[in-house]
C-alpha cells in the first residue's frame, strides 16, 4: 500500500516521462489528465491531482520540461507561438476559425481568441516575447478532419489506403463524413455522406458500405422510397465488387435474406498476398438480419 505522497510522486514521474517522450518536453493539463486516466486502475493512479501538479512544477526545471497548466501559462505560450508567425499566418488562422463557426473547437477557446486578437492589434509586443523559443506542440484543439472514404484514424493504414486507391482507379465516388457535428436533418439529406465508405474488420479484411443521403442501409433512411435506394445500393455494391475482383482482391458479398428482393448490405474485401496475386474468387455470403433490431449474425 502506497502512501498519498508516494502515489503523487510516482504519478508525477510518469507524467514527466510522457512529456519527455511524446509531448516535446511540455506538460499540459490534457497530458496530466490523460496519463492519470491511463493509470486509473492502479494504486498510484489514485494520487491527488493537485499534489501531482505541485510535484511536477517542483521538478520541471531539473527534468527540462515546460509546464503549461494554467490559463495564464497557456496564454503566454500561445503568444510565443503567434509571435513567431508572420501576419499572414495569424490572419489565416483567425479566418480558419471564423470559417469553422460554432462547430470548430477553436472558436470556443477564449485563451486562443484573446491571444490572436492581441497579436493582430497595434500594441507593442512585450519584451518577454523577445528571443523566446516557443514550445513546438500545438496548444489548441484543431477541428476534427473529414473522413474521406474512411474514418481519419484508419486512413493511414496501408490496406485501407490500397482499397481507396482501387476505388479511385475505378472512379467510384467515396463518401465524406464531415468532422464537424451535423444536425440529424443535415446528415440524413442530400447534403449527407454519399458513396463508398470503408471500415476495417478482423485481420486484413475491409467492409465497404454505400451511403445514400447519409444512410448506409435502409433502416437509416428518412425517405419511404426504399425500393429505389435498394436498387441503387445493389448496383453500386456490384460495381465495387467488380472493381476489387479486377484488382485481384478476394470479394464477399454480404446481403440480407430477410427481404423479398435482393438487398445488398456491404462488400467485404481482402487484398491479395504480398508475394503475388492469387486466383480471383467472388463469394456470395448472405447473413440473416433481424426484422427490427438490425442484429447481424456475422
Short mmCIF file of C-alpha atoms in Angstrom, two decimals:
data_model
loop_
_atom_site.label_atom_id
_atom_site.label_comp_id
_atom_site.label_asym_id
_atom_site.label_seq_id
_atom_site.Cartn_x
_atom_site.Cartn_y
_atom_site.Cartn_z
CA UNK A 1 0.00 0.00 0.00
CA UNK A 2 1.45 3.33 -1.11
CA UNK A 3 1.17 6.50 0.94
CA UNK A 4 -0.51 9.54 -0.66
CA UNK A 5 2.85 11.21 -1.20
CA UNK A 6 4.28 8.08 -2.84
CA UNK A 7 1.30 7.89 -5.18
CA UNK A 8 1.71 11.51 -6.21
CA UNK A 9 5.46 11.06 -6.60
CA UNK A 10 5.07 8.08 -8.94
CA UNK A 11 2.33 9.75 -10.98
CA UNK A 12 4.39 12.93 -11.37
CA UNK A 13 7.31 10.81 -12.60
CA UNK A 14 5.07 9.11 -15.20
CA UNK A 15 3.65 12.43 -16.44
CA UNK A 16 7.11 13.96 -16.82
CA UNK A 17 8.34 10.84 -18.66
CA UNK A 18 5.35 11.06 -21.03
CA UNK A 19 6.12 14.73 -21.69
CA UNK A 20 9.76 13.95 -22.45
CA UNK A 21 8.94 11.07 -24.78
CA UNK A 22 5.79 12.13 -26.57
CA UNK A 23 4.99 15.81 -25.91
CA UNK A 24 8.17 17.74 -26.79
CA UNK A 25 9.03 18.17 -23.08
CA UNK A 26 5.82 20.12 -22.40
CA UNK A 27 3.45 19.22 -19.56
CA UNK A 28 -0.11 20.36 -20.28
CA UNK A 29 -3.26 19.82 -18.27
CA UNK A 30 -4.51 17.50 -21.01
CA UNK A 31 -1.37 15.35 -20.70
CA UNK A 32 -1.76 15.13 -16.91
CA UNK A 33 -5.40 14.07 -17.26
CA UNK A 34 -4.57 11.52 -19.96
CA UNK A 35 -1.77 9.86 -18.01
CA UNK A 36 -3.83 9.73 -14.83
CA UNK A 37 -6.74 8.14 -16.69
CA UNK A 38 -4.42 5.53 -18.19
CA UNK A 39 -3.31 4.54 -14.70
CA UNK A 40 -6.69 4.98 -13.01
CA UNK A 41 -6.93 1.27 -12.10
CA UNK A 42 -3.52 1.20 -10.40
CA UNK A 43 -2.51 2.12 -6.86
CA UNK A 44 -0.61 5.25 -7.93
CA UNK A 45 -3.50 6.18 -10.20
CA UNK A 46 -5.41 7.21 -7.09
CA UNK A 47 -2.99 10.08 -6.49
CA UNK A 48 -4.34 13.53 -5.71
CA UNK A 49 -4.22 15.60 -8.91
CA UNK A 50 -3.30 18.81 -7.06
CA UNK A 51 -0.33 17.08 -5.40
CA UNK A 52 0.76 15.64 -8.74
CA UNK A 53 0.77 19.06 -10.39
CA UNK A 54 2.65 20.60 -7.48
CA UNK A 55 5.38 17.95 -7.73
CA UNK A 56 5.61 18.40 -11.49
CA UNK A 57 6.21 22.13 -11.04
CA UNK A 58 8.86 21.47 -8.43
CA UNK A 59 10.74 19.10 -10.75
CA UNK A 60 10.19 20.87 -14.07
CA UNK A 61 13.49 22.75 -14.19
CA UNK A 62 15.59 19.75 -13.19
CA UNK A 63 13.82 17.49 -15.69
CA UNK A 64 13.99 20.03 -18.51
CA UNK A 65 10.23 20.21 -19.09
CA UNK A 66 7.97 23.22 -19.57
CA UNK A 67 4.79 23.42 -17.51
CA UNK A 68 1.69 24.85 -19.22
CA UNK A 69 -1.15 24.12 -16.84
CA UNK A 70 -2.97 27.36 -16.03
CA UNK A 71 -4.81 29.63 -18.47
CA UNK A 72 -2.19 32.33 -17.90
CA UNK A 73 0.67 29.97 -18.73
CA UNK A 74 -1.19 28.74 -21.78
CA UNK A 75 -1.96 32.31 -22.92
CA UNK A 76 1.70 33.31 -22.90
CA UNK A 77 2.80 30.06 -24.51
CA UNK A 78 0.33 30.72 -27.35
CA UNK A 79 1.52 34.32 -27.58
CA UNK A 80 5.07 33.00 -28.05
CA UNK A 81 3.91 30.78 -30.91
CA UNK A 82 1.96 33.60 -32.56
CA UNK A 83 4.91 35.95 -32.08
CA UNK A 84 6.98 33.68 -34.34
CA UNK A 85 4.28 33.60 -37.03
CA UNK A 86 4.05 36.34 -39.63
CA UNK A 87 0.94 38.45 -40.02
CA UNK A 88 -0.40 36.46 -42.96
CA UNK A 89 -0.21 33.21 -40.99
CA UNK A 90 -2.02 34.68 -38.00
CA UNK A 91 -4.72 36.19 -40.23
CA UNK A 92 -5.14 32.81 -41.93
CA UNK A 93 -5.53 31.13 -38.54
CA UNK A 94 -8.15 33.66 -37.47
CA UNK A 95 -10.05 33.28 -40.76
CA UNK A 96 -9.94 29.49 -40.49
CA UNK A 97 -11.52 29.67 -37.04
CA UNK A 98 -14.20 32.05 -38.29
CA UNK A 99 -14.99 29.77 -41.23
CA UNK A 100 -15.42 26.80 -38.88
CA UNK A 101 -18.20 28.52 -36.97
CA UNK A 102 -19.51 27.23 -33.65
CA UNK A 103 -18.57 23.65 -34.57
CA UNK A 104 -14.88 24.49 -34.55
CA UNK A 105 -13.47 23.90 -31.02
CA UNK A 106 -11.06 26.79 -31.52
CA UNK A 107 -13.99 29.22 -31.69
CA UNK A 108 -14.85 28.47 -28.05
CA UNK A 109 -11.25 28.68 -26.84
CA UNK A 110 -11.22 32.05 -25.09
CA UNK A 111 -7.49 31.95 -24.35
CA UNK A 112 -6.62 31.34 -28.01
CA UNK A 113 -9.05 34.00 -29.28
CA UNK A 114 -7.67 36.58 -26.85
CA UNK A 115 -4.09 35.79 -27.85
CA UNK A 116 -4.89 36.14 -31.55
CA UNK A 117 -6.73 39.42 -31.00
CA UNK A 118 -3.82 40.95 -29.12
CA UNK A 119 -1.33 39.65 -31.69
CA UNK A 120 -3.28 41.34 -34.51
CA UNK A 121 -3.75 44.60 -32.61
CA UNK A 122 -1.40 47.60 -32.81
CA UNK A 123 0.01 47.00 -29.35
CA UNK A 124 3.75 46.67 -28.94
CA UNK A 125 4.95 43.16 -28.19
CA UNK A 126 6.13 42.78 -24.60
CA UNK A 127 9.80 42.22 -24.02
CA UNK A 128 9.13 38.81 -22.51
CA UNK A 129 8.47 37.53 -26.05
CA UNK A 130 11.81 38.70 -27.45
CA UNK A 131 14.19 35.85 -28.18
CA UNK A 132 11.93 33.24 -26.60
CA UNK A 133 11.91 29.80 -28.24
CA UNK A 134 8.22 28.77 -28.38
CA UNK A 135 7.01 25.30 -27.49
CA UNK A 136 6.76 23.09 -30.56
CA UNK A 137 3.43 21.41 -29.82
CA UNK A 138 0.02 22.74 -30.80
CA UNK A 139 -1.61 24.33 -27.77
CA UNK A 140 -5.16 24.36 -29.09
CA UNK A 141 -7.57 21.71 -30.36
CA UNK A 142 -7.85 21.55 -34.12
CA UNK A 143 -11.25 20.69 -35.66
CA UNK A 144 -11.79 17.03 -36.44
CA UNK A 145 -10.73 16.23 -40.01
CA UNK A 146 -13.26 14.97 -42.52
CA UNK A 147 -13.33 11.24 -43.14
CA UNK A 148 -12.92 10.84 -46.91
CA UNK A 149 -13.76 7.25 -47.79
CA UNK A 150 -12.97 6.08 -44.25
CA UNK A 151 -12.60 7.44 -40.73
CA UNK A 152 -9.49 9.59 -40.21
CA UNK A 153 -7.98 7.15 -37.73
CA UNK A 154 -7.99 4.40 -40.37
CA UNK A 155 -6.83 6.44 -43.36
CA UNK A 156 -3.10 5.79 -42.82
CA UNK A 157 -3.43 2.01 -42.63
CA UNK A 158 -1.74 0.54 -45.72
CA UNK A 159 -4.56 -1.87 -46.52
CA UNK A 160 -7.14 0.93 -46.28
CA UNK A 161 -5.04 3.21 -48.49
CA UNK A 162 -4.74 0.40 -51.06
CA UNK A 163 -8.50 -0.11 -51.04
CA UNK A 164 -9.14 3.61 -51.55
CA UNK A 165 -6.73 3.53 -54.50
CA UNK A 166 -8.76 0.68 -56.02
CA UNK A 167 -11.97 2.70 -55.68
CA UNK A 168 -10.43 5.85 -57.14
CA UNK A 169 -8.91 3.93 -60.06
CA UNK A 170 -12.38 2.55 -60.82
CA UNK A 171 -13.82 6.11 -60.49
CA UNK A 172 -16.11 5.01 -57.67
CA UNK A 173 -17.21 8.04 -55.61
CA UNK A 174 -16.33 7.86 -51.93
CA UNK A 175 -18.42 9.25 -49.10
CA UNK A 176 -17.13 12.11 -46.96
CA UNK A 177 -18.07 12.01 -43.29
CA UNK A 178 -17.67 15.58 -42.02
CA UNK A 179 -15.51 16.15 -38.97
CA UNK A 180 -17.83 18.87 -37.70
CA UNK A 181 -21.05 17.96 -35.95
CA UNK A 182 -24.12 17.85 -38.16
CA UNK A 183 -27.76 18.01 -37.23
CA UNK A 184 -29.80 14.89 -37.92
CA UNK A 185 -31.75 16.63 -40.65
CA UNK A 186 -28.49 17.75 -42.30
CA UNK A 187 -26.90 14.31 -42.12
CA UNK A 188 -29.93 12.44 -43.48
CA UNK A 189 -30.37 14.58 -46.55
CA UNK A 190 -28.78 15.02 -49.99
CA UNK A 191 -26.08 17.02 -48.15
CA UNK A 192 -25.15 13.96 -46.05
CA UNK A 193 -22.48 11.36 -46.94
CA UNK A 194 -22.85 9.81 -50.41
CA UNK A 195 -20.82 6.95 -51.86
CA UNK A 196 -18.46 4.18 -50.76
CA UNK A 197 -17.12 4.07 -47.22
CA UNK A 198 -14.54 1.64 -45.82
CA UNK A 199 -14.33 0.16 -42.33
CA UNK A 200 -11.69 -2.34 -41.21
CA UNK A 201 -12.82 -5.75 -39.97
CA UNK A 202 -10.75 -8.55 -38.48
CA UNK A 203 -7.26 -9.03 -39.89
CA UNK A 204 -6.81 -7.52 -43.36
CA UNK A 205 -10.49 -7.73 -44.27
CA UNK A 206 -12.33 -4.49 -45.00
CA UNK A 207 -16.04 -3.80 -45.26
CA UNK A 208 -17.24 -1.42 -47.97
CA UNK A 209 -20.68 0.13 -47.48
CA UNK A 210 -22.60 2.51 -49.71
CA UNK A 211 -24.08 5.72 -48.30
CA UNK A 212 -27.21 7.27 -49.81
CA UNK A 213 -28.35 10.57 -48.29
CA UNK A 214 -26.35 9.89 -45.14
CA UNK A 215 -27.64 6.32 -44.65
CA UNK A 216 -25.61 3.17 -45.25
CA UNK A 217 -28.67 0.92 -45.14
CA UNK A 218 -32.43 1.22 -45.43
CA UNK A 219 -33.03 1.42 -41.70
CA UNK A 220 -31.27 4.77 -41.53
CA UNK A 221 -33.31 6.37 -44.30
CA UNK A 222 -35.78 9.15 -43.73
CA UNK A 223 -37.43 8.67 -47.10
CA UNK A 224 -40.01 5.95 -47.62
CA UNK A 225 -38.72 5.12 -51.10
CA UNK A 226 -36.59 2.19 -50.00
CA UNK A 227 -37.07 0.26 -53.25
CA UNK A 228 -35.23 2.87 -55.33
CA UNK A 229 -32.50 3.16 -52.71
CA UNK A 230 -32.16 -0.64 -52.58
CA UNK A 231 -31.73 -0.92 -56.33
CA UNK A 232 -29.19 1.91 -56.32
CA UNK A 233 -27.20 0.40 -53.46
CA UNK A 234 -27.28 -3.09 -55.00
CA UNK A 235 -25.94 -1.74 -58.28
CA UNK A 236 -23.25 0.37 -56.59
CA UNK A 237 -22.00 -2.54 -54.45
CA UNK A 238 -21.94 -4.76 -57.57
CA UNK A 239 -19.67 -2.21 -59.23
CA UNK A 240 -17.46 -2.09 -56.14
CA UNK A 241 -17.20 -5.89 -56.05
CA UNK A 242 -16.20 -5.90 -59.70
CA UNK A 243 -13.53 -3.24 -59.15
CA UNK A 244 -11.88 -5.23 -56.36
CA UNK A 245 -12.11 -8.52 -58.28
CA UNK A 246 -10.31 -6.96 -61.22
CA UNK A 247 -7.62 -5.71 -58.82
CA UNK A 248 -7.04 -9.26 -57.57
CA UNK A 249 -8.78 -8.91 -54.23
CA UNK A 250 -10.96 -11.61 -52.69
CA UNK A 251 -14.55 -10.43 -52.52
CA UNK A 252 -17.51 -11.46 -50.37
CA UNK A 253 -20.97 -10.02 -50.95
CA UNK A 254 -22.82 -9.56 -47.67
CA UNK A 255 -26.56 -9.39 -48.06
CA UNK A 256 -29.86 -9.94 -46.30
CA UNK A 257 -32.19 -12.87 -46.88
CA UNK A 258 -34.96 -11.17 -44.92
CA UNK A 259 -36.47 -9.32 -47.88
CA UNK A 260 -38.42 -10.43 -50.94
CA UNK A 261 -35.98 -8.75 -53.33
CA UNK A 262 -32.19 -8.81 -53.19
CA UNK A 263 -30.81 -6.48 -50.57
CA UNK A 264 -27.05 -5.95 -50.51
CA UNK A 265 -25.64 -4.72 -47.21
CA UNK A 266 -21.95 -4.31 -47.98
CA UNK A 267 -18.99 -5.87 -49.72
CA UNK A 268 -16.15 -7.43 -47.71
CA UNK A 269 -12.76 -7.48 -49.41
CA UNK A 270 -9.32 -8.88 -48.62
CA UNK A 271 -6.17 -7.86 -50.56
CA UNK A 272 -4.06 -10.41 -52.42
CA UNK A 273 -1.00 -11.76 -50.58
CA UNK A 274 2.16 -9.70 -50.86
CA UNK A 275 4.01 -12.34 -52.88
CA UNK A 276 1.65 -12.02 -55.80
CA UNK A 277 -1.97 -12.17 -56.92
CA UNK A 278 -3.91 -15.28 -56.12
CA UNK A 279 -6.87 -16.79 -58.01
CA UNK A 280 -9.85 -14.49 -58.03
CA UNK A 281 -12.97 -15.70 -56.28
CA UNK A 282 -16.27 -13.95 -55.86
CA UNK A 283 -18.05 -15.49 -52.91
CA UNK A 284 -21.66 -14.83 -52.03
CA UNK A 285 -22.22 -14.61 -48.30
CA UNK A 286 -25.70 -13.74 -47.06
CA UNK A 287 -26.41 -13.09 -43.43
CA UNK A 288 -29.80 -13.05 -41.78
CA UNK A 289 -30.84 -9.68 -40.43
CA UNK A 290 -33.37 -9.41 -37.64
CA UNK A 291 -36.56 -7.71 -38.82
CA UNK A 292 -36.48 -4.86 -36.31
CA UNK A 293 -33.35 -4.92 -34.16
CA UNK A 294 -30.87 -4.97 -37.01
CA UNK A 295 -28.64 -7.56 -35.31
CA UNK A 296 -26.47 -9.30 -37.86
CA UNK A 297 -25.33 -12.88 -37.45
CA UNK A 298 -21.82 -12.16 -38.74
#
